[in-house]
Short mmCIF file of C-alpha atoms in Angstrom, two decimals:
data_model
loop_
_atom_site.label_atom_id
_atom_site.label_comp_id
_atom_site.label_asym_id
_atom_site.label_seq_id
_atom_site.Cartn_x
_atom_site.Cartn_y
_atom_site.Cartn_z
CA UNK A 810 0.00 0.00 0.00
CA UNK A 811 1.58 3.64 -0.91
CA UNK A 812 1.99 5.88 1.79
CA UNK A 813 0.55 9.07 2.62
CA UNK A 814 3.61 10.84 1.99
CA UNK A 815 6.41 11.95 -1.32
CA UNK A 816 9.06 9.05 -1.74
CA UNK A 817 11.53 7.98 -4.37
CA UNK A 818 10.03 4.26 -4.02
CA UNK A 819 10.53 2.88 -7.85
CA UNK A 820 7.88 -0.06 -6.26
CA UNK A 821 4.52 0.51 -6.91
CA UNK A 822 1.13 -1.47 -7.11
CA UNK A 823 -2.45 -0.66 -8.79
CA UNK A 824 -1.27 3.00 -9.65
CA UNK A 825 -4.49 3.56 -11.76
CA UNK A 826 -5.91 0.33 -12.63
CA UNK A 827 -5.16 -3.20 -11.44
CA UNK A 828 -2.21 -4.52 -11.86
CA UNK A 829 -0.22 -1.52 -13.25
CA UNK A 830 3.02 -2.49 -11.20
CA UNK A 831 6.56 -1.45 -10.81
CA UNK A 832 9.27 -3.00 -9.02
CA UNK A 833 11.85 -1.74 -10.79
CA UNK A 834 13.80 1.36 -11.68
CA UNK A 835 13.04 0.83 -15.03
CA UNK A 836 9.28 -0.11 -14.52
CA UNK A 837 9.28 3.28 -12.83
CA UNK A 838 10.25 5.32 -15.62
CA UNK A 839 8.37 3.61 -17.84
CA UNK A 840 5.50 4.67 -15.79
CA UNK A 841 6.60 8.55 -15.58
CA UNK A 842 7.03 8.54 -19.12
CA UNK A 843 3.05 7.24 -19.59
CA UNK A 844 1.95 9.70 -17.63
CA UNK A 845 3.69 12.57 -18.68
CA UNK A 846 2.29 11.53 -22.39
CA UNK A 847 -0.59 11.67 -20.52
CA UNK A 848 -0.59 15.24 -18.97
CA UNK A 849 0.61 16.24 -22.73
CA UNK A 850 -2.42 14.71 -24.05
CA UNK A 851 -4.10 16.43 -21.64
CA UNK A 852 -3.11 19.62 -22.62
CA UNK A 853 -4.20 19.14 -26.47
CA UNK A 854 -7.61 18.00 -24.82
CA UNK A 855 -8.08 21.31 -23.86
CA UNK A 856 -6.80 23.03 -26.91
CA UNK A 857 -9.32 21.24 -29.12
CA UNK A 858 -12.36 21.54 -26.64
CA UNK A 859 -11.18 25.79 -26.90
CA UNK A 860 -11.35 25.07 -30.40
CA UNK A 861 -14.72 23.72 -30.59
CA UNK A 862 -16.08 26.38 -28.51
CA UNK A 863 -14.59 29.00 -30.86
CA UNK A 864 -16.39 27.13 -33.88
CA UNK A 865 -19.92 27.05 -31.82
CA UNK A 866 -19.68 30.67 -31.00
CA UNK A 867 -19.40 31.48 -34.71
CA UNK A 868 -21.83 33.34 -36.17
CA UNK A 869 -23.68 33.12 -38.93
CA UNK A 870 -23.50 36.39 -40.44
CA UNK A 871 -19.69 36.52 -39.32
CA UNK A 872 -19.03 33.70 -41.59
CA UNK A 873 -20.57 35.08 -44.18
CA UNK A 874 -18.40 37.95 -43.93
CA UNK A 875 -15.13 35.91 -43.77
CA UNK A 876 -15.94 34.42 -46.98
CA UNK A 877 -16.62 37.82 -48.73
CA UNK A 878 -13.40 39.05 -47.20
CA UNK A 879 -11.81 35.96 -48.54
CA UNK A 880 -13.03 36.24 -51.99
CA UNK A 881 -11.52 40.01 -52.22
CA UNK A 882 -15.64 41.02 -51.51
CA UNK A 883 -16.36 43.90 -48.99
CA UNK A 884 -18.67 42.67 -46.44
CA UNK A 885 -19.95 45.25 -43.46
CA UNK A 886 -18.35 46.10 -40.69
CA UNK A 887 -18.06 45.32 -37.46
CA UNK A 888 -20.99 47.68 -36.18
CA UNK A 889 -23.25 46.53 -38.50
CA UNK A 890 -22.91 42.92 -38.41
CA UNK A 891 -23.31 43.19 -34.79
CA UNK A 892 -26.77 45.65 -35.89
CA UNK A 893 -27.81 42.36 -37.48
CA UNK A 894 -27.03 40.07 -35.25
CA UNK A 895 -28.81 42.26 -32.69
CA UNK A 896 -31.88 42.19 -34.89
CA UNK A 897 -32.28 37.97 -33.89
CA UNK A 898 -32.81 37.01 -37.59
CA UNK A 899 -34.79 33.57 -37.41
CA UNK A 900 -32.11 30.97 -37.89
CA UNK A 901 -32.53 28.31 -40.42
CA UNK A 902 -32.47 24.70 -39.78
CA UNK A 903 -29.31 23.75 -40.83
CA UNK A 904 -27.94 26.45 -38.64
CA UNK A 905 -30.38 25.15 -36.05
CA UNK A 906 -28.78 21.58 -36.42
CA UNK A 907 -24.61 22.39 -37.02
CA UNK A 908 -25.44 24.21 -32.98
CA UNK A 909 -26.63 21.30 -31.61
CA UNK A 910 -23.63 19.29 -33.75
CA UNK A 911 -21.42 21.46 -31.67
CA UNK A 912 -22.99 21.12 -28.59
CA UNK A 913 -23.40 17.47 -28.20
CA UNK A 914 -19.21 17.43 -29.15
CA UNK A 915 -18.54 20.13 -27.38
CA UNK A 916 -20.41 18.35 -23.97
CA UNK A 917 -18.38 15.01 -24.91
CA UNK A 918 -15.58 16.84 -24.99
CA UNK A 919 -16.04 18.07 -21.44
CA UNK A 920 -16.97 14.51 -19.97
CA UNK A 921 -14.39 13.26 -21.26
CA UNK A 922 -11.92 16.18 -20.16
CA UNK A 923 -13.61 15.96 -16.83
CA UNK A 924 -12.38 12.49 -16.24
CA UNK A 925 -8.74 13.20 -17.69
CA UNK A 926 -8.21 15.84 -15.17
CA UNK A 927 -9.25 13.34 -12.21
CA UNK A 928 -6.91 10.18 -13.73
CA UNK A 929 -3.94 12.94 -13.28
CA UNK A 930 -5.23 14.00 -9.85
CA UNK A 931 -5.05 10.37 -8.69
CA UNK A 932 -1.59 9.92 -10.02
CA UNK A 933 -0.10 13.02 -8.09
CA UNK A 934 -2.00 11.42 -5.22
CA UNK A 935 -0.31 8.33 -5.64
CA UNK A 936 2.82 10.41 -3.71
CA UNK A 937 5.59 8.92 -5.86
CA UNK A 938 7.99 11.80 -6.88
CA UNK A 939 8.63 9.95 -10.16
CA UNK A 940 5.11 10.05 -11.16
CA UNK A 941 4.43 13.70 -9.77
CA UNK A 942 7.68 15.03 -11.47
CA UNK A 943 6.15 13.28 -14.74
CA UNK A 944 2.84 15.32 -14.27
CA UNK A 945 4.52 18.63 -13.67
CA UNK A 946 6.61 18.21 -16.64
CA UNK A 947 3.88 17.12 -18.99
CA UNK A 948 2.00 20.00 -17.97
CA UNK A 949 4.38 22.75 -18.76
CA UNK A 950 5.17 20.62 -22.06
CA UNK A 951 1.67 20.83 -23.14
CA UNK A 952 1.62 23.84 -22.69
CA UNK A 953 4.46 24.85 -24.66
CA UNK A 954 3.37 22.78 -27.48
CA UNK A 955 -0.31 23.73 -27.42
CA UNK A 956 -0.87 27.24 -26.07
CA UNK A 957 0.86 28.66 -29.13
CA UNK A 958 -1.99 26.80 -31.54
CA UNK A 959 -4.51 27.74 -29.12
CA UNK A 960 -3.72 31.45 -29.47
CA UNK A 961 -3.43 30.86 -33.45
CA UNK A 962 -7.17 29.53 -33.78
CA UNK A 963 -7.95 32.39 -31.09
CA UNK A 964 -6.88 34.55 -33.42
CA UNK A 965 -8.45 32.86 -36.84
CA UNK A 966 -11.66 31.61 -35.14
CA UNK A 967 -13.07 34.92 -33.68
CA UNK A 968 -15.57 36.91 -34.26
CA UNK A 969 -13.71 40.32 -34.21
CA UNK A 970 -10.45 39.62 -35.21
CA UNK A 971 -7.81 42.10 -34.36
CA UNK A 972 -6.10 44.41 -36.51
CA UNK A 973 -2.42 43.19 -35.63
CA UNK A 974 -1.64 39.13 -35.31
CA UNK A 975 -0.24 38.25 -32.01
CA UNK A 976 3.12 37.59 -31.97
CA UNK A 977 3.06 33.67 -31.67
CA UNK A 978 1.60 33.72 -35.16
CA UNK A 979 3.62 36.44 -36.94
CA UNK A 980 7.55 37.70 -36.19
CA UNK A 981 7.20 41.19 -38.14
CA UNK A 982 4.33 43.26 -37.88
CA UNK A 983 2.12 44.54 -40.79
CA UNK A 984 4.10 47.18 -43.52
CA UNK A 985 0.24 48.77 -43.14
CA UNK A 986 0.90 49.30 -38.84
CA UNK A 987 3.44 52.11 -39.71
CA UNK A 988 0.96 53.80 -42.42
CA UNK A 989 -1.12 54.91 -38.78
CA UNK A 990 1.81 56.18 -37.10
CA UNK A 991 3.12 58.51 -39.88
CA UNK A 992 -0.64 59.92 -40.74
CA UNK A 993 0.36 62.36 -37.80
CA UNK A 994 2.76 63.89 -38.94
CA UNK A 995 2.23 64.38 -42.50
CA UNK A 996 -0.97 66.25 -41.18
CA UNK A 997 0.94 68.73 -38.86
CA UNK A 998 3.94 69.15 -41.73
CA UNK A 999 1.32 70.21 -43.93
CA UNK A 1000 -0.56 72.11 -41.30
CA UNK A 1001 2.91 74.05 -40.27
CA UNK A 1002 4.29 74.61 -44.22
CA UNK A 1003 0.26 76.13 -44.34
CA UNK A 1004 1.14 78.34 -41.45
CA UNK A 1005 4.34 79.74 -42.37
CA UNK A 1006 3.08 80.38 -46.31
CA UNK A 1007 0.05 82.67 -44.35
CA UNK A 1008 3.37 84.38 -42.10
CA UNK A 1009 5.22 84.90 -45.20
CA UNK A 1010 2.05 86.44 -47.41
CA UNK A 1011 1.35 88.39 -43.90
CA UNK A 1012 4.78 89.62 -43.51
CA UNK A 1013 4.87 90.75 -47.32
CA UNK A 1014 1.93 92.82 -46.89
CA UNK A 1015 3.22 94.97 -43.66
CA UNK A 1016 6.17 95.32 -45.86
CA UNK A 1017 4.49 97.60 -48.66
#
């Protein structure tokens, strides 16, 4: 029986299920190793359940506007798709039924992420360092791998899509982000070279 308390003890019985042993150094990192592909896995759970959620919250009229935008076509704008959307246009049925798709995965997706998350709780409760080492490492692992895709379909999946992409998805910024920061000052150059032409015609006429 494990104790209540952290050891290095590479001998372990029923860790999750009967008859998952170790009794040897070996057997023990062959079990850290599982669960840290676990914990991994766990992480990708989690970036495809965001990832459903992001397709369910789509809406119609957004999509439609994606497409135009796609084809080179200029859809409205932000204010007055959400006008429209605000306006509760009956849905149709397909629309009706590709919700409810979502939802029914989207509520699978949870059970099954619900029981993932308690699986890892009972193998940090198991109080073997090898197998809670394993868990910490798998998390920040899956996190490295997945956070980056989950900010990428954050970014491709929403409904109001910024102007810039974050940085996980794009090293340089847009040529078009330094168009905005020079509109400024071409607007006071030509607001100044204005202002000294009316100095000059002013100055001319005090002079005769």
């Amino acid at each position: 029986m494990m104790g209540m308390y952290f050891d290095t003890n590479a001998t372990m019985t029923d860790i999750l299920f009967h008859k998952w042993n170790t009794y040897s150094i070996g057997d023990a990192i062959l079990a850290s190793f599982l669960s840290l592909l676990f914990t991994v896995l766990f992480e990708g759970l989690k970036t495809l359940k965001s990832f459903v959620i992001l397709m369910k919250k789509r809406a119609p009229l957004n999509d439609g506007q994606q497409r135009n935008t796609a084809a080179g076509e200029d859809g409205p704008n932000s204010s007055q798709t959400d006008l429209l959307i605000s306006l509760r246009i009956p849905l149709s049925q397909n629309v009706r039924h590709w919700r409810i798709k979502f939802h029914i995965i989207e509520s699978s997706l949870f059970v099954v992420s619900f029981f993932w998350g308690y699986l890892l709780m009972l193998l940090v409760m198991t109080y073997s360092v090898w197998l809670v080492v394993a868990v910490i490492l798998g998390s920040g692992l899956g996190y490295f791998i997945f956070n980056p895709i989950s900010q990428h379909l954050a970014w491709k999946y929403s409904a109001v899509k910024p102007k810039v992409k974050p940085p996980c998805c794009s090293g340089d910024l847009p040529e078009t982000s330094g168009l905005h920061t020079q509109e400024p000052y071409g607007e006071r150059s030509s607001l100044l070279e204005v202002r000294r032409n009316y100095n000059a015609i002013s100055s001319s006429n005090q002079g005769v």
